[in-house]
Short mmCIF file of C-alpha atoms in Angstrom, two decimals:
data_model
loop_
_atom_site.label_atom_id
_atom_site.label_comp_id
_atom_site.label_asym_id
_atom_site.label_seq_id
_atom_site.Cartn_x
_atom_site.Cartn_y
_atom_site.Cartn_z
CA UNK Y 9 -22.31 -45.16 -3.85
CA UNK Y 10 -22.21 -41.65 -4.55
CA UNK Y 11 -25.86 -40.15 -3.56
CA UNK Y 12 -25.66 -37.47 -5.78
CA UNK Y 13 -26.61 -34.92 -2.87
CA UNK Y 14 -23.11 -32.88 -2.40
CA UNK Y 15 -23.75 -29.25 -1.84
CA UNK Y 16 -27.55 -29.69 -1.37
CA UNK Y 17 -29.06 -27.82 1.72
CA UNK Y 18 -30.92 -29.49 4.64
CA UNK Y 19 -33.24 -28.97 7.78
CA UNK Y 20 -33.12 -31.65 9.55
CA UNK Y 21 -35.90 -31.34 12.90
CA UNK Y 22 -35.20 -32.32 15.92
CA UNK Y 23 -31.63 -33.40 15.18
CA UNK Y 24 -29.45 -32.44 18.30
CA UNK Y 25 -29.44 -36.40 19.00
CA UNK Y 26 -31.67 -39.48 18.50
CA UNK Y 27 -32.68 -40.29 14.93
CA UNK Y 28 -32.70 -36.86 14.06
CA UNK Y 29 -28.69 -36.74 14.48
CA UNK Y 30 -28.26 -39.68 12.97
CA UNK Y 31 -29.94 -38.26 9.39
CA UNK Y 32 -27.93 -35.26 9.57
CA UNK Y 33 -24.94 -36.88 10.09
CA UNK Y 34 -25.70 -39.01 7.27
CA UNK Y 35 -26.62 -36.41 5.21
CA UNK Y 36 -23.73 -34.46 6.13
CA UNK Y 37 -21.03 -37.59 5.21
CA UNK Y 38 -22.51 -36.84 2.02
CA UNK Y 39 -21.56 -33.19 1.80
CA UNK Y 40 -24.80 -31.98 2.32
CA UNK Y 41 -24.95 -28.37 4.20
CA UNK Y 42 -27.35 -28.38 6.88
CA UNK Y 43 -29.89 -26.24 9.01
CA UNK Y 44 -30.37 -27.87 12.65
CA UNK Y 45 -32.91 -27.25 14.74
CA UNK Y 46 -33.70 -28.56 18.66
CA UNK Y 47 -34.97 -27.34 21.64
CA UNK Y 48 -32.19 -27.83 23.55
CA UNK Y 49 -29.30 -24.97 22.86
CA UNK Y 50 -26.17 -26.92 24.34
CA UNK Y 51 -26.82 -30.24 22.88
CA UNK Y 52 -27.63 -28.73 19.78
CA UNK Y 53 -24.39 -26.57 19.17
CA UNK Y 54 -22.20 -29.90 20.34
CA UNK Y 55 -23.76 -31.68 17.71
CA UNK Y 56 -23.47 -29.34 15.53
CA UNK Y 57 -19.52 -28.93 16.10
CA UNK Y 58 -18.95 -32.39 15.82
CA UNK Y 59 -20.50 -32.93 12.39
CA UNK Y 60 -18.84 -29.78 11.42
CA UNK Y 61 -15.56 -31.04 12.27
CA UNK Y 62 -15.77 -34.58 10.89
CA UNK Y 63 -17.78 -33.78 7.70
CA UNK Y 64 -16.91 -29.67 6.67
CA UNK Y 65 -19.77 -28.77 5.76
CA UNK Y 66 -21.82 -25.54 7.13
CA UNK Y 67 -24.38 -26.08 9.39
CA UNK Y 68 -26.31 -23.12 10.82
CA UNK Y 69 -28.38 -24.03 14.31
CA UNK Y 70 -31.96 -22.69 15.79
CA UNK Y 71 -32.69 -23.53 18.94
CA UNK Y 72 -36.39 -23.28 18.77
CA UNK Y 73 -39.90 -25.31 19.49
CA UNK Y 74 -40.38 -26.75 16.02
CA UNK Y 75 -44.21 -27.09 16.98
CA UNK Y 76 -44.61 -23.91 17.79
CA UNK Y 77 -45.47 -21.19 15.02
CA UNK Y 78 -42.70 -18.82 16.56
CA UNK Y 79 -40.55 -21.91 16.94
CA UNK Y 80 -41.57 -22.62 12.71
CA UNK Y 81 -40.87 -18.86 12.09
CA UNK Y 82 -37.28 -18.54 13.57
CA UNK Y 83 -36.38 -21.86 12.16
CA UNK Y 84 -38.05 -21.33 8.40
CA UNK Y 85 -35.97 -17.51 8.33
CA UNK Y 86 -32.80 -19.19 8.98
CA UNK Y 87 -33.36 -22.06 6.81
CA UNK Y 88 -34.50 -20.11 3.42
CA UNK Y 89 -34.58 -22.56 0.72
CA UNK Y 90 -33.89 -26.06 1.49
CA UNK Y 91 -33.34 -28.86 -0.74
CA UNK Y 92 -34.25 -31.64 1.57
CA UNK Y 93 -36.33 -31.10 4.31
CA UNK Y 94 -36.26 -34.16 7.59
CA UNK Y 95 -39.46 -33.67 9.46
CA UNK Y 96 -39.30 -34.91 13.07
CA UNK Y 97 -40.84 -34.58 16.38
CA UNK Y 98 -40.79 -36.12 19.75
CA UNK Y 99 -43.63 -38.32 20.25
CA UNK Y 100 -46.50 -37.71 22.82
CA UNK Y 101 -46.29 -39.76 25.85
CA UNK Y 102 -47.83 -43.72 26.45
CA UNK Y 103 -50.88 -43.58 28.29
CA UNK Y 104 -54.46 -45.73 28.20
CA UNK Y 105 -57.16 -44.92 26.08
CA UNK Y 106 -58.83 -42.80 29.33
CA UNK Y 107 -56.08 -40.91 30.06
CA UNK Y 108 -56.53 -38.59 27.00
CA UNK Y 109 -58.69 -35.49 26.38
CA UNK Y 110 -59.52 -33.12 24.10
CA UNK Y 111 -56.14 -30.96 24.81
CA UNK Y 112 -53.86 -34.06 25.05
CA UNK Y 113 -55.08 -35.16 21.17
CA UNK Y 114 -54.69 -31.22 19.57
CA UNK Y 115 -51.32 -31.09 21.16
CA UNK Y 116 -49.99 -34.59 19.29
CA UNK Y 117 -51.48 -33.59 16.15
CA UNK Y 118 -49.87 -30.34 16.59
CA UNK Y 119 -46.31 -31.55 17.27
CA UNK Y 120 -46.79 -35.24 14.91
CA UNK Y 121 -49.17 -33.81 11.96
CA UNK Y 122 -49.53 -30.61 11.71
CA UNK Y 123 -45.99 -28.65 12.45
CA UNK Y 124 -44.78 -31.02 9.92
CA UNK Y 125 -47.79 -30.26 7.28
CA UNK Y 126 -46.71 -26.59 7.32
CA UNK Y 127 -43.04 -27.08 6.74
CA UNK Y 128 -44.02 -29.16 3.89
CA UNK Y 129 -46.54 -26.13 2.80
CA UNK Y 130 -43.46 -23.67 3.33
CA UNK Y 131 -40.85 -25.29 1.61
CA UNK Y 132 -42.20 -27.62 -0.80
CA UNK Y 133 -43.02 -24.57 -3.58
CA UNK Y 134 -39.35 -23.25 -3.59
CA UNK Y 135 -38.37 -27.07 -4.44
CA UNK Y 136 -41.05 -26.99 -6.86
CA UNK Y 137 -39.65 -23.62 -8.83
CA UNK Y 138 -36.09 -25.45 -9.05
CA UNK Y 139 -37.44 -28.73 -10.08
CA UNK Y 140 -35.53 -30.57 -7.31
CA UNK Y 141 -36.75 -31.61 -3.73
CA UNK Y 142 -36.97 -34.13 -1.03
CA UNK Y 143 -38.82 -34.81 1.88
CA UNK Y 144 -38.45 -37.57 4.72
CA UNK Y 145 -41.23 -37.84 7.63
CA UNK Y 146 -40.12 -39.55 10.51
CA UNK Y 147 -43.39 -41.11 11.58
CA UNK Y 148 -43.07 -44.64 13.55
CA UNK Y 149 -44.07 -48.34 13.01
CA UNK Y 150 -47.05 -47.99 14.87
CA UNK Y 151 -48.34 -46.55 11.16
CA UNK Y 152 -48.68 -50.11 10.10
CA UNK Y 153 -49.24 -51.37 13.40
CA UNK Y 154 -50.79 -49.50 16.23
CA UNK Y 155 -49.38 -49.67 19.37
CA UNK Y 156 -52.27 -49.49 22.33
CA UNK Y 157 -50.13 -47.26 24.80
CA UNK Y 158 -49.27 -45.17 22.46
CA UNK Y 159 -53.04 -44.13 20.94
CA UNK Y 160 -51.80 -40.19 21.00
CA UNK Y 161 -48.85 -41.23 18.36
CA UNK Y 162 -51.18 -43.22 16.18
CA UNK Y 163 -53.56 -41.47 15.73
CA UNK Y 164 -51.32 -37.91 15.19
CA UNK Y 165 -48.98 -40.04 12.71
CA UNK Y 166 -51.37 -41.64 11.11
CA UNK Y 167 -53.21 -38.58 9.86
CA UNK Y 168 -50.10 -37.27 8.39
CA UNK Y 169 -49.65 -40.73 6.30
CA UNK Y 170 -52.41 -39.81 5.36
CA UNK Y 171 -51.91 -36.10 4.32
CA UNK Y 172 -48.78 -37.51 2.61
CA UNK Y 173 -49.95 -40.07 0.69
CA UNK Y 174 -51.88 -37.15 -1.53
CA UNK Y 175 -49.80 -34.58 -1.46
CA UNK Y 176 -46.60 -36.57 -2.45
CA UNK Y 177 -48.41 -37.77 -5.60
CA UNK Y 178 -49.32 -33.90 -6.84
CA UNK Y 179 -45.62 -32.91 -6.44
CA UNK Y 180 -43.90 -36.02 -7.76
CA UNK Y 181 -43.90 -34.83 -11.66
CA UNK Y 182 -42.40 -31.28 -10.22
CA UNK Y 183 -39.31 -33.06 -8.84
CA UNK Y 184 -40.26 -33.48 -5.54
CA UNK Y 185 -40.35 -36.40 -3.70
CA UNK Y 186 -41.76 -37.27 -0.41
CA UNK Y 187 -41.59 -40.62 1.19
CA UNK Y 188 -42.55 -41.54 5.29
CA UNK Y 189 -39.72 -43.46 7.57
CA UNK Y 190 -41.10 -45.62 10.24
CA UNK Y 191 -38.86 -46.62 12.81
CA UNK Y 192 -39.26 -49.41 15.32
CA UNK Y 193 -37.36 -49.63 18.53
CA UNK Y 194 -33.99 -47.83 18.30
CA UNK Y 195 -31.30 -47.19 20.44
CA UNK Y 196 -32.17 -43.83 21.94
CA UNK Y 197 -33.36 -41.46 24.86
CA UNK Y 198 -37.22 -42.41 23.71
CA UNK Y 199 -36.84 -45.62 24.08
CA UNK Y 200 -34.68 -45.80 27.09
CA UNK Y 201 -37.90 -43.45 28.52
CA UNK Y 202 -40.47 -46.33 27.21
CA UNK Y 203 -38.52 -49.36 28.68
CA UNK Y 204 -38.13 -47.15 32.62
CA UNK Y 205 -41.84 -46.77 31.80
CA UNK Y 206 -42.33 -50.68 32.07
CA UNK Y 207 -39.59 -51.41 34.23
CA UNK Y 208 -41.33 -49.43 36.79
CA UNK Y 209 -44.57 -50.70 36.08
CA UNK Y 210 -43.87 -54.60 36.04
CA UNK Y 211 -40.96 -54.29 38.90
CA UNK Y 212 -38.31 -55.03 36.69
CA UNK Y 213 -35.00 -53.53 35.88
CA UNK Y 214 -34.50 -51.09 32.81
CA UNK Y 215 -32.12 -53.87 31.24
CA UNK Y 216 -34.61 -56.65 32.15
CA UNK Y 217 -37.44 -54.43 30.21
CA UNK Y 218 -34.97 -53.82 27.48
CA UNK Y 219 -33.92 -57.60 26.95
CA UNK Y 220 -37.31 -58.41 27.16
CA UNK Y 221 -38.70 -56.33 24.15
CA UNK Y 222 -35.39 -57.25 22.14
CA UNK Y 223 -36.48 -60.32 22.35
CA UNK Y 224 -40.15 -59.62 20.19
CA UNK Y 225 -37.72 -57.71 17.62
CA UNK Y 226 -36.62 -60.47 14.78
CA UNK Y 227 -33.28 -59.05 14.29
CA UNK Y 228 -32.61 -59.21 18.30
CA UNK Y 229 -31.88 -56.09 18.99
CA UNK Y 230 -32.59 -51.99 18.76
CA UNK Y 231 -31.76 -50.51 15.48
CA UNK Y 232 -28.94 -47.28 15.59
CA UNK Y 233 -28.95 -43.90 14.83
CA UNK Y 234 -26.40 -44.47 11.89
CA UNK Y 235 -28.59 -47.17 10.17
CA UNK Y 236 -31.26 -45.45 10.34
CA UNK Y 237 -29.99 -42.13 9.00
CA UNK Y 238 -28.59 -44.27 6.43
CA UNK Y 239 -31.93 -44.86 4.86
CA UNK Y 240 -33.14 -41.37 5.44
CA UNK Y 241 -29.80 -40.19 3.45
CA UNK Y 242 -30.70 -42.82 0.24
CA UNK Y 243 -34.40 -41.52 0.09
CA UNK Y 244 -33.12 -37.91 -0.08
CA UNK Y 245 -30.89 -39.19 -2.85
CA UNK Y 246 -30.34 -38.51 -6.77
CA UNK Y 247 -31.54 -42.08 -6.90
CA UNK Y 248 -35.14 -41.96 -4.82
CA UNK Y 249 -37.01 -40.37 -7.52
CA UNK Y 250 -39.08 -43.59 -8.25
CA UNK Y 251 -40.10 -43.82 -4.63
CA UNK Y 252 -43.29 -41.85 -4.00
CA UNK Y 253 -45.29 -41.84 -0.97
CA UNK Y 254 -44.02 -44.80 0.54
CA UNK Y 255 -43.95 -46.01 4.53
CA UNK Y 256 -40.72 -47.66 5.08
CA UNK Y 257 -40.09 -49.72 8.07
CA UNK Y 258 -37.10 -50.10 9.84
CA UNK Y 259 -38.14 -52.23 12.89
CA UNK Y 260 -35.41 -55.29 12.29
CA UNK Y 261 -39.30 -57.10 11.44
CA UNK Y 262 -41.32 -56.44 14.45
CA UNK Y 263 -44.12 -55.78 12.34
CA UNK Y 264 -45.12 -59.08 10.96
CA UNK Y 265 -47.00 -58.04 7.88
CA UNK Y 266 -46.99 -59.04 4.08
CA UNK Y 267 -47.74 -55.71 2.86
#
């Protein structure tokens, strides 16, 4: 299927590895150009030469904070105008309910809701002026179904489902079209992180903690990067236009809901 997306331009967040890589390489097999952007300098430029080399297409990098306004800044001047904009962020860490103050709740919201709120507000009227745009939030599944360790995540992701869900309807009839992805567990450094996290806490090995939340996951295992950027590739396509606001999940049905 031909996506319709050749010679668009991207910024893709966060996408030096993890499900960020994974949508620019997707996007990329589909001759889209892109703008990278990570913290991390070294991982960023590998990944960066390798989906250069296996795709052709140009990709520029910034190594910057995303969630900071200088890291927004340095990023947004590179970028210029974008096409398709991937908004992602590393989540805030697991913790209980009393571990979290003031600071610890204005720094997820900055990082989960807010940093990508303002690329939205930067980008979104250039898309508007050409009648063309799309934007994909990678949020999580604890959108549909809050996870208790992870209170910081739902309630930062949560808001911006929230922010979404009325700001994708105003832009729709411009061309623009903005849609949430909400992962469950996939194969990468986060949740390799979350299953040491209860390895160490129930005295279990990282494998044991990994086979043991595979098997709550219908499918039986973690998703990949390459499925998942998949999706994120289709709703940034000539063919997602329909799609408005929505909050897909792709958690191989750990979330056992009807709606």
């Amino acid at each position: 299927m031909d996506l319709g997306i050749a010679g668009k331009r991207a910024l893709v967040c966060a996408s030096s590895k993890g499900l960020g890589r994974g949508c620019a390489e997707a996007l990329a097999a589909e001759g889209v150009h892109l703008v990278m952007n990570a913290r991390g300098a070294e991982a960023l430029e590998e990944a960066a030469a390798a989906i250069r080399a296996a795709y052709g297409v140009e990709v520029v990098t910034v190594a910057a904070d995303i969630t900071t306004q200088a890291g927004r800044t340095e990023v947004l001047a590179a970028a210029g105008e974008v096409d398709i904009l991937v908004n992602n962020a590393g989540g805030p860490p697991p913790g209980m309910w009393t571990d979290w103050e003031r600071e610890d709740f204005i720094n997820a919201l900055d990082a989960n809701m807010l940093t990508p709120i303002a690329l939205i507000k930067a980008l979104v009227p250039s898309m508007i002026d050409r009648g063309w745009g799309r934007v994909v939030n990678i949020t999580s599944q604890s959108v549909k179904s809050p996870i208790p360790v992870l209170g910081l995540s739902n309630a930062a992701r949560a808001g911006l489902t929230g922010y979404v869900a009325g700001t994708s309807r105003q832009v729709a009839g411009k061309g623009v079209v903005i849609n949430n992805l909400l992962p469950g567990i996939h194969d990468t450094d986060r949740a390799t992180a979350l299953d040491g996290g209860v390895a160490k806490a129930e005295g279990i090995t990282p494998q044991q903690a990994r086979t043991k939340r595979e098997g709550t996951i219908p499918a039986g295992r973690y998703g990949t990067a390459a499925e998942f950027g998949a999706a994120c590739a289709f709703l940034c396509s000539q063919y997602s236009g329909f799609i408005v606001g929505q909050n897909l999940l792709l958690d191989g049905g750990a979330v056992n809901a009807t709606l």
